[in-house]
Coordinates of C-alpha atoms and ligand atoms in Angstrom, one line a residue:
X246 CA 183.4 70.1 -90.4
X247 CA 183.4 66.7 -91.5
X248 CA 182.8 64.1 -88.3
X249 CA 183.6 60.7 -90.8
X250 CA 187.0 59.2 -90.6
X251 CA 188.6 59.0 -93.0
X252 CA 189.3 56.3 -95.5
X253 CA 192.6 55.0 -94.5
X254 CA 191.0 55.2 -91.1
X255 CA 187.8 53.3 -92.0
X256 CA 189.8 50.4 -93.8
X257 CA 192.1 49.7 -91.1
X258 CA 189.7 49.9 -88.2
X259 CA 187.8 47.1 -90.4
X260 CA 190.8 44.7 -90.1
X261 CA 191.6 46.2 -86.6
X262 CA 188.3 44.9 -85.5
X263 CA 188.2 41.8 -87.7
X264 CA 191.9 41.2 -85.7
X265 CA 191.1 41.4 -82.6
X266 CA 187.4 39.5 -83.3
X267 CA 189.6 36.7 -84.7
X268 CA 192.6 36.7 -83.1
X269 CA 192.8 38.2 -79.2
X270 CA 189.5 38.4 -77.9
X271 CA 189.6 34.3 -77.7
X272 CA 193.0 34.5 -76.2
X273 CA 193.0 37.2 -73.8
X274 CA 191.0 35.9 -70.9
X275 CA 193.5 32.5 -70.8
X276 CA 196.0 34.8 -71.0
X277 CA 195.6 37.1 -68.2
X278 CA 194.3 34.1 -66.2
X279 CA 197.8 32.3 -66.8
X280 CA 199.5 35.3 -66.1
X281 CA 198.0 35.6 -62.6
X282 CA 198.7 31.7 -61.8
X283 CA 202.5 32.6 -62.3
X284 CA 204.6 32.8 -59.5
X285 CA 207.2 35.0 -62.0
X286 CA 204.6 37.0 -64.2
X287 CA 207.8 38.9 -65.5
X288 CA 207.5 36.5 -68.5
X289 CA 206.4 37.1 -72.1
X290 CA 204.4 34.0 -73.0
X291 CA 204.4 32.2 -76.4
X292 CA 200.8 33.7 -77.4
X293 CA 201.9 37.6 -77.4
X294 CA 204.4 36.9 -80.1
X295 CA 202.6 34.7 -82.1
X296 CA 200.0 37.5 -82.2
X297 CA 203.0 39.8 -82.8
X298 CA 203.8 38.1 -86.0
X299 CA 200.2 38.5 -87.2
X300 CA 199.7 42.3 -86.7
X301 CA 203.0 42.6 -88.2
X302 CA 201.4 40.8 -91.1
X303 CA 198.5 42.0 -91.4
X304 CA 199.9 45.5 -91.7
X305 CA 198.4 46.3 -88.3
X306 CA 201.7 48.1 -86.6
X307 CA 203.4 50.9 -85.7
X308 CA 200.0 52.7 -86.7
X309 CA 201.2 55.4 -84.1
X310 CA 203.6 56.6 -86.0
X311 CA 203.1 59.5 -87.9
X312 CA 206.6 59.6 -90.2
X313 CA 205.9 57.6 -93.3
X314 CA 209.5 56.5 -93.0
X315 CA 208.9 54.5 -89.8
X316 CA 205.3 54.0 -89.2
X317 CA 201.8 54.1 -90.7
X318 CA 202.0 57.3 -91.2
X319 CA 198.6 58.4 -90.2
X320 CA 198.0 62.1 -88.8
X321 CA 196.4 61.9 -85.3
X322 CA 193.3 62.4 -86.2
X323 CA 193.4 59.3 -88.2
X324 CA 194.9 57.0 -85.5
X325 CA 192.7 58.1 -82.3
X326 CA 189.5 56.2 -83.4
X327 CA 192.6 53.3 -83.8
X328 CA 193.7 53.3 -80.8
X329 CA 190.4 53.9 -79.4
X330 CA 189.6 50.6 -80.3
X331 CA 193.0 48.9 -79.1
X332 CA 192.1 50.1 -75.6
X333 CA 189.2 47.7 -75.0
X334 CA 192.0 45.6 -75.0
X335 CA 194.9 45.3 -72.2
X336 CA 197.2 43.2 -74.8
X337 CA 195.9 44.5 -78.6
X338 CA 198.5 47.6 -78.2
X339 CA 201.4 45.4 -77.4
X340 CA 200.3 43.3 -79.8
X341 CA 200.3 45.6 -82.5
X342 CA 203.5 47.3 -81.4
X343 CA 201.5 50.5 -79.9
X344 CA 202.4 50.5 -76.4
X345 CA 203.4 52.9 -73.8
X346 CA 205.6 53.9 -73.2
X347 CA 207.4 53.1 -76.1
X348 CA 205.3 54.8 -78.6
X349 CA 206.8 58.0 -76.6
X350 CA 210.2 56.3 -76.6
X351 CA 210.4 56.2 -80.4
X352 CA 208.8 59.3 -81.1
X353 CA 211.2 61.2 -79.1
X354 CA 214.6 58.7 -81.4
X355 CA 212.6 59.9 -84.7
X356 CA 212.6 63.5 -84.2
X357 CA 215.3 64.0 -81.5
X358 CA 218.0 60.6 -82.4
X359 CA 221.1 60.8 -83.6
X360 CA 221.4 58.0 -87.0
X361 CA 223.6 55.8 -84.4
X362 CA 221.0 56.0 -81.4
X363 CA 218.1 55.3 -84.3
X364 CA 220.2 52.4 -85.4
X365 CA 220.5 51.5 -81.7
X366 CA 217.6 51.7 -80.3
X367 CA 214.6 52.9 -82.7
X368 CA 215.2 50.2 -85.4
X369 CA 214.4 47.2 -82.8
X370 CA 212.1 49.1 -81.1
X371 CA 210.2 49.4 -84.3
X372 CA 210.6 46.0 -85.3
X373 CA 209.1 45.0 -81.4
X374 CA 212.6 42.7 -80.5
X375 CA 212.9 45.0 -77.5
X376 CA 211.1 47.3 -75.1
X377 CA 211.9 50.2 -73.2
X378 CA 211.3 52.2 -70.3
X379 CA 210.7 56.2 -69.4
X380 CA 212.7 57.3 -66.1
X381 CA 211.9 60.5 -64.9
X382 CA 209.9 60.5 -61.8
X383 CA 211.7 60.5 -58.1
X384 CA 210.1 58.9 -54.7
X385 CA 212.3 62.3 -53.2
X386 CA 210.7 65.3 -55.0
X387 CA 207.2 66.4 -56.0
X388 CA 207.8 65.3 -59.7
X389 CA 204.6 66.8 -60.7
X390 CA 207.3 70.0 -61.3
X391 CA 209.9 68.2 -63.6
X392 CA 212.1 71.2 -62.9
X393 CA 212.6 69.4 -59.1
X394 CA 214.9 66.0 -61.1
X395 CA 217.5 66.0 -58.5
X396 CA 218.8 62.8 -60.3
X397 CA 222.3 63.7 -62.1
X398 CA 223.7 63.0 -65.7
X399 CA 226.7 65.2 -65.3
X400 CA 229.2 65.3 -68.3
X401 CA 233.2 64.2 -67.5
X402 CA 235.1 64.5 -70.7
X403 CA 233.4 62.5 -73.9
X404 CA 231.1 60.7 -70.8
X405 CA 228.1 61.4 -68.9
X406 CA 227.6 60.1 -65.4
X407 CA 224.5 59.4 -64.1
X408 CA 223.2 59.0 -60.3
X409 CA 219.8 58.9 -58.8
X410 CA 216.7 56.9 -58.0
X411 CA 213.9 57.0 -60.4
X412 CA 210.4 55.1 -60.0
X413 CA 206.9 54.4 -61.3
X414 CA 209.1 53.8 -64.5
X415 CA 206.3 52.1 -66.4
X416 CA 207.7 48.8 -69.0
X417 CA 211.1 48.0 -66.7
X418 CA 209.9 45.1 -65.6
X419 CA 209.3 43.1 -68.7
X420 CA 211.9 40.6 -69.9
X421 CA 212.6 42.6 -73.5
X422 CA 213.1 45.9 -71.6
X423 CA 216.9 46.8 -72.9
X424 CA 216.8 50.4 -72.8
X425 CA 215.5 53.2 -70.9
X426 CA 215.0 57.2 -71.2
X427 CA 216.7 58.8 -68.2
X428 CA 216.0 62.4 -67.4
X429 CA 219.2 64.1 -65.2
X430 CA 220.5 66.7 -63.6
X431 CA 222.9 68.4 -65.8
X432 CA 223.5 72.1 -65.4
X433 CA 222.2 73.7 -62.1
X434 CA 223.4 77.1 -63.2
X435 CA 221.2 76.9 -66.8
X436 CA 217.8 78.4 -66.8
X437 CA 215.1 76.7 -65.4
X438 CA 214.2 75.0 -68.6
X439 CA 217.6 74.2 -70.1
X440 CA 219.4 72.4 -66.6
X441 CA 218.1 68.8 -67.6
X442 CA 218.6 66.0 -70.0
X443 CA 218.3 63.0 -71.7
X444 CA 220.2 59.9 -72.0
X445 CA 219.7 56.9 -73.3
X446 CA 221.2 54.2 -70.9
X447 CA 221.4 50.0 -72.0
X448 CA 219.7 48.8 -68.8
X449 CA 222.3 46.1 -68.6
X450 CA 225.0 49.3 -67.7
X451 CA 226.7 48.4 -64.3
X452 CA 225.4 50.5 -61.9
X453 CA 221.4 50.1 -62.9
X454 CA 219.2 48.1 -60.7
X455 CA 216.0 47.6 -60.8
X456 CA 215.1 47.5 -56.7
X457 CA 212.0 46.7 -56.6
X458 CA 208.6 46.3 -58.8
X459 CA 205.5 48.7 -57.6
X460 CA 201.7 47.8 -57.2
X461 CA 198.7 49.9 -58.8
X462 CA 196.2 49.5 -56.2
X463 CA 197.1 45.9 -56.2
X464 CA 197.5 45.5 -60.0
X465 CA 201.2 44.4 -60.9
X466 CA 200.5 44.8 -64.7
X467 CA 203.1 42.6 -65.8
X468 CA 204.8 41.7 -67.6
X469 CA 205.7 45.2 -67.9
X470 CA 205.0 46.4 -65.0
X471 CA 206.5 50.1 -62.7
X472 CA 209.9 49.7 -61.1
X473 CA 211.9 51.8 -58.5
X474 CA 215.1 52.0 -59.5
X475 CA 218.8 52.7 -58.8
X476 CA 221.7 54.6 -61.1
X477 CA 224.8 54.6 -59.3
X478 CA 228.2 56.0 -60.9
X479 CA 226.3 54.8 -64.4
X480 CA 229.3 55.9 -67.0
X481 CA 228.2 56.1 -70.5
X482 CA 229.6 57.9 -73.8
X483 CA 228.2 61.3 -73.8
X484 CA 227.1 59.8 -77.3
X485 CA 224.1 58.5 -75.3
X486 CA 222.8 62.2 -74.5
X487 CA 219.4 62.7 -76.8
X488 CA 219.3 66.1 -79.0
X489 CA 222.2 67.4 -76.6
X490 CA 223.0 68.5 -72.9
X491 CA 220.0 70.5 -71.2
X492 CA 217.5 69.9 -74.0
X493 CA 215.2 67.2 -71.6
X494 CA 212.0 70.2 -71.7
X495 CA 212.1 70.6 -75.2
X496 CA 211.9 66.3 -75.9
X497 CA 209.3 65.9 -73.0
X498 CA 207.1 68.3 -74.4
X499 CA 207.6 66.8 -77.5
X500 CA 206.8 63.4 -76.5
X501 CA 203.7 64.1 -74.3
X502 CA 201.3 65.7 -76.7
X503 CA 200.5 62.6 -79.4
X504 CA 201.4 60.2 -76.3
X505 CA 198.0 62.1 -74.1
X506 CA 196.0 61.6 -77.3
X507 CA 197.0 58.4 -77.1
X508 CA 196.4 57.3 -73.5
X509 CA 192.7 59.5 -73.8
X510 CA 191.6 57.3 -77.0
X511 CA 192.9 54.3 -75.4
X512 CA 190.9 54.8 -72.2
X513 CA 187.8 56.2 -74.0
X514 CA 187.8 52.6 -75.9
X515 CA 188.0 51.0 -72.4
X516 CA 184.9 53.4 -71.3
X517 CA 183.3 51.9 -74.4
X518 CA 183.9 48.2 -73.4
X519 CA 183.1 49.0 -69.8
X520 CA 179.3 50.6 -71.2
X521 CA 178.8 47.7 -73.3
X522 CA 179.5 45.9 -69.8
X523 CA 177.0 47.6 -67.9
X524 CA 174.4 47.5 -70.7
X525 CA 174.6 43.7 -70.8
X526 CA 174.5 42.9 -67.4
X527 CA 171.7 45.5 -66.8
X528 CA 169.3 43.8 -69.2
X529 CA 170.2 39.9 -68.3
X530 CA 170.3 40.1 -64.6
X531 CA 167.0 40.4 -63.1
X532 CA 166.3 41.8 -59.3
X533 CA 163.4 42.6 -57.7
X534 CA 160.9 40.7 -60.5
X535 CA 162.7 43.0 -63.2
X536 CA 165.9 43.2 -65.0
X537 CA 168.4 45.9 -63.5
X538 CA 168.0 48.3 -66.5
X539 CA 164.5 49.2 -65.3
X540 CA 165.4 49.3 -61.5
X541 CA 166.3 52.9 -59.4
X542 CA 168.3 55.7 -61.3
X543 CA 170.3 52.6 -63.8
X544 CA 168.7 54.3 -67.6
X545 CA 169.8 57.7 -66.7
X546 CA 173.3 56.5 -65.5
X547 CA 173.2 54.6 -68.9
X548 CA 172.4 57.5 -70.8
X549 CA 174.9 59.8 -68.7
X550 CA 177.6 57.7 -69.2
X551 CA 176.8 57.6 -73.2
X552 CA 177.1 61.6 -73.0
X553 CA 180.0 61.3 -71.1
X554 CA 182.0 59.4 -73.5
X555 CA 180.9 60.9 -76.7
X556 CA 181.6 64.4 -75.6
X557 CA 185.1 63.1 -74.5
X558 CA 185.9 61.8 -78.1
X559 CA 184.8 65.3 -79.3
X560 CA 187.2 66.8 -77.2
X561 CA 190.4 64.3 -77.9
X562 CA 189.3 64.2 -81.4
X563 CA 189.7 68.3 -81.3
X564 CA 192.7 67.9 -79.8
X565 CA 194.2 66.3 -82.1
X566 CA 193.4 67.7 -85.3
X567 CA 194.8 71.1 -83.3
X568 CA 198.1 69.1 -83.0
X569 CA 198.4 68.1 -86.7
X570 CA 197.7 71.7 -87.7
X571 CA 200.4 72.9 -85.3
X572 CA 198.5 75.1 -83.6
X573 CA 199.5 76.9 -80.4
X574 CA 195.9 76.3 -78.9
X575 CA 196.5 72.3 -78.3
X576 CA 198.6 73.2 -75.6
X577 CA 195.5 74.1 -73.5
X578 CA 193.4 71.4 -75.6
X579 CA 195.9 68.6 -74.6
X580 CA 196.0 69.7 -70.6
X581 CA 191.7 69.8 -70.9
X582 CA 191.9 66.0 -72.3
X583 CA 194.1 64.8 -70.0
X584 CA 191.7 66.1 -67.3
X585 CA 188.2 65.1 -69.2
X586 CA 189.3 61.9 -70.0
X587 CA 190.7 60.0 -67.1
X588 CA 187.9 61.4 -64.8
X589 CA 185.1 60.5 -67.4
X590 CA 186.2 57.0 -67.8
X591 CA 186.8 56.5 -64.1
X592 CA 183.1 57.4 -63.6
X593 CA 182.0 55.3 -66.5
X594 CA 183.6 52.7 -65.1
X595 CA 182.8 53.0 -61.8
X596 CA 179.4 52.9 -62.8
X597 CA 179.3 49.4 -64.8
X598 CA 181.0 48.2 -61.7
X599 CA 178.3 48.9 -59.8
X600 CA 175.8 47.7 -62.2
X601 CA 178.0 44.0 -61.8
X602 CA 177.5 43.8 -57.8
X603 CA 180.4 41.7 -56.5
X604 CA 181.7 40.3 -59.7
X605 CA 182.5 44.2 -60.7
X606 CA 185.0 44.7 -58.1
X607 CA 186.5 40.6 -59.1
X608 CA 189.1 40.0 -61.7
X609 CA 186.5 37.3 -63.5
X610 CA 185.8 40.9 -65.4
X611 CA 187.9 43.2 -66.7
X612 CA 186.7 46.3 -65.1
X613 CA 188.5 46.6 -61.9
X614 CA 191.7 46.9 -63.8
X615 CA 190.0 49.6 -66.1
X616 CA 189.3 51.2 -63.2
X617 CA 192.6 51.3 -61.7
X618 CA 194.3 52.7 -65.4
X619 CA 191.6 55.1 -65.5
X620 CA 192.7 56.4 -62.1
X621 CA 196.3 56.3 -62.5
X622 CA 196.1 57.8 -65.5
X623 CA 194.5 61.1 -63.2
X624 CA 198.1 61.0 -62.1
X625 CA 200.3 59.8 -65.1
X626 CA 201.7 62.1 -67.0
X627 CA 201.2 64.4 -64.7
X628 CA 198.4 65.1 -62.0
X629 CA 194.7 67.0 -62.7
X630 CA 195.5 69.9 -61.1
X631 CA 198.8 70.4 -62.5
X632 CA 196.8 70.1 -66.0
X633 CA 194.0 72.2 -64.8
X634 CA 196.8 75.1 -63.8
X635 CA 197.3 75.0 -67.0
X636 CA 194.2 75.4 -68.4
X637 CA 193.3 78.3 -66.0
X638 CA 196.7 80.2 -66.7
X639 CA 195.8 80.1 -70.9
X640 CA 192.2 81.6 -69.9
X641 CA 193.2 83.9 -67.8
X642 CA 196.0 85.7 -70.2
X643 CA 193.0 85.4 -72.8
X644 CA 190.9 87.2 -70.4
X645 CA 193.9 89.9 -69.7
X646 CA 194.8 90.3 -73.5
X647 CA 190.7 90.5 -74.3
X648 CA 190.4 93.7 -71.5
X649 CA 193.8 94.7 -73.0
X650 CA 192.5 95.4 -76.2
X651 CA 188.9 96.5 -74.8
X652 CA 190.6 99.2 -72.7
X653 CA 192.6 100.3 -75.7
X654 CA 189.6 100.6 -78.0
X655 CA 187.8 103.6 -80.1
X656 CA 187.0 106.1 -77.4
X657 CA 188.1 105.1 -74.2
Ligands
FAD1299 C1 200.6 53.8 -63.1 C2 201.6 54.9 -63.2 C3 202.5 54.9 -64.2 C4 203.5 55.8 -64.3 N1 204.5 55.7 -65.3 C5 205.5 56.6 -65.2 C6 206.6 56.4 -66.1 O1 206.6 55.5 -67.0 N2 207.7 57.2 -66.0 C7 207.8 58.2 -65.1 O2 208.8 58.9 -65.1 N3 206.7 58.4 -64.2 C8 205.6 57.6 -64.3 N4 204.6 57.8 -63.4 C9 204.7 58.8 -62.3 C10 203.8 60.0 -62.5 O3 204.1 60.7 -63.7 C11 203.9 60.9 -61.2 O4 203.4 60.2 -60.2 C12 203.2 62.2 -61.4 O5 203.9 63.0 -62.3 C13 203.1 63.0 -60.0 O6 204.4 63.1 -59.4 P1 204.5 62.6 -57.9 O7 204.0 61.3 -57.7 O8 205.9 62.9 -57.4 O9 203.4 63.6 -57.1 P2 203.7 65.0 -56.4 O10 204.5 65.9 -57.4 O11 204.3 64.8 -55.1 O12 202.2 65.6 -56.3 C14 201.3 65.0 -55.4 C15 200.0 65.8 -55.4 O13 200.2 67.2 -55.2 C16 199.2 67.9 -55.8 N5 199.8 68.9 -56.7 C17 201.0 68.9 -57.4 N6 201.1 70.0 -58.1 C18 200.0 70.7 -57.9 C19 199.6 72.0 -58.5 N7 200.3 72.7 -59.3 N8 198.4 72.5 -58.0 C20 197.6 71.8 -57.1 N9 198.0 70.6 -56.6 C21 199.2 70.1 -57.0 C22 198.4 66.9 -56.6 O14 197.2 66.5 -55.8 C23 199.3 65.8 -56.8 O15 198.7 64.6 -57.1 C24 203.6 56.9 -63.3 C25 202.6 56.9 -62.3 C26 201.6 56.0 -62.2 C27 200.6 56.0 -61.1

């Protein structure tokens, strides 16, 4: 078992960090405070592409992508500790062309496109001219169970017709958003797993509205913000269906296992930020005759939250290297991350908020919003307990095949 990265890795994390040293960290406290002083945030300021340009030039993009064709071409294993590192940063993964959910998006146009859709959609959504959105989840059904989609894409000759309301779609409100993923209704009669699909609709279709834009817990996150949205009597060339009619389960699947890996590294860098926080205010802040890092319980909560981060990396890390061998346990690895993570780095940075009083629950740092993507992302991409079912169904037929075989043993 060999815990270093590896070279590719090692070199770009050097200019990763030497980036984002150089180049964001000075601009993204102006930025976010301009953004909040706009009364239309829905805006993509002069900075983001400037900075943009630079990744692009500094070979720092698309490192998501693991098809040499498209991307950096890095297993995931190589790109966690990356993106890691982007997600002490709320801009660096736009920046550097790594966002979701359009990593997802053109994941699912490399190994599921047609050549035209690619030529559509992935080629601009590589080069970082557009953005896109992911529509799946309903305000009218549980969507934790995807099988529920009442929304319809229903085929009518050489079109498909799509109706619903869709919401939480993450990236609609941002002013490059030209295309989103729609998950529909197509077959009621198919099995439970073959009834939906996917289609790619241009949001300027008549018939797509974007009602309104939703708050996390106050947060807008523009400019890309979470939309509720309408499709009514959307008519598009059947064309526009991804991998075919019914085939929505196979692509999601698809899509959500580098994506989680993704999300946990991200938020396991913004644990890392949020320590480093916490650290810093508890040796320069002084209460009581003594700085707060000698006060009450505050080492141990250190230390715990150190153990708490490192054993998560372990566990994404793991996670990954079982999804670039292909093997059939990362389903159960990929459900325990997306568990671990999100309620580690809630508590981590719950913790540093603490250690900041007041200003920890202020936007002057950047921890309440951590906060807030650490708990949403307990429900994003599915809930915990959907995840921990799950995990609990895989042990348990272990545990059934392991007696199995016991019972069926030499002598008994
Ligand atoms: C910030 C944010 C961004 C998002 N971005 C997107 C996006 O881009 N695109 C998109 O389509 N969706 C997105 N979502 C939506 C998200 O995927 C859904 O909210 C999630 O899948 C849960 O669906 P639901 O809200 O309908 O909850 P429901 O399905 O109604 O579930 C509610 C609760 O029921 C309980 N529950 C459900 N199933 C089980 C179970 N099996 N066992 C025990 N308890 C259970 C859980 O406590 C769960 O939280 C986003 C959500 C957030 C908060």
């Amino acid at each position: 078992m060999d815990f270093q990265y590896s070279t590719r890795t090692q070199e770009l994390m050097q200019r990763l960090i030497a980036f984002q040293e150089r180049e964001v960290d000075p601009r993204e406290e102006p930025y976010q405070r301009e953004l909040l002083t706009r009364s239309n945030p829905w805006v993509v300021l002069p900075v983001i592409e400037e900075l943009k340009d630079k990744a692009k030039a500094e070979g720092l993009w698309n490192l998501f992508l693991p098809d040499e064709r498209y991307g950096a071409g890095l297993s995931n294993v190589e790109y966690g500790p990356l993106a890691e590192r982007m997600g002490r940063s709320q801009i660096t993964p736009e920046i550097c062309n790594c966002n979701a959910p359009d990593t997802g998006n053109m994941e699912v146009l490399v190994q599921f496109g047609s050549p035209e859709q690619r030529d559509e959609w992935l080629t601009p959504l590589l080069d970082g001219s557009i953005r896109s959105a992911f529509c799946m989840t309903e305000p009218d059904v549980a969507s934790s169970d995807a099988t529920n989609m009442q929304a319809t894409a229903v085929l009518d000759g050489d079109e498909v017709v799509i109706n619903g309301r869709k919401w939480w779609s993450t990236g609609i409100g941002h002013p490059n958003c030209k295309v989103l993923i729609f998950m529909g209704l197509t077959d009621p009669k198919a099995d439970r797993y073959h009834q939906h699909s996917m289609v790619l609709v241009p949001i300027d279709t008549p018939g797509v509205k974007v009602e309104r834009m939703l708050e996390t817990m106050g947060f807008l996150d523009a400019p890309g913000g979470h939309g509720e949205v309408t499709f009514t009597g959307v008519r598009l060339p059947a064309t526009a269906i991804i991998g075919g009619p019914g085939q929505a389960f196979e692509i999601a699947q698809a899509r959500l296992g580098p994506g989680r890996v993704h999300h946990c590294m991200r938020l396991i860098g913004l644990a890392e930020l949020a320590l480093e926080l916490a650290c810093r205010r508890a040796s320069e802040r002084v209460a009581f005759g003594r700085p707060l890092a000698k006060l009450g319980g505050n080492r141990e909560r250190i230390a715990d939250a150190r153990i708490a981060i490192d054993q998560a990396r372990l566990l994404v890390l793991h996670a990954a290297w079982l999804i670039d061998n292909k093997s059939p346990e990362m389903y159960g690895a990929i459900s325990q991350i997306k568990v671990a993570v999100p309620n580690m780095a809630q508590r981590v940075v719950d913790m540093a908020m603490q250690l900041h009083g007041g200003a920890g629950l202020s936007n002057d740092f950047p921890l309440a919003a951590a906060w807030t993507a650490a708990r949403a992302l307990r429900l994003a991409d599915g809930p915990d307990e959907v995840h921990r079912g799950v995990i609990a169904k895989l042990e348990l037929e272990r545990s059934r095949k392991a007696l199995r075989s016991w019972r069926s043993g030499p002598g008994r």
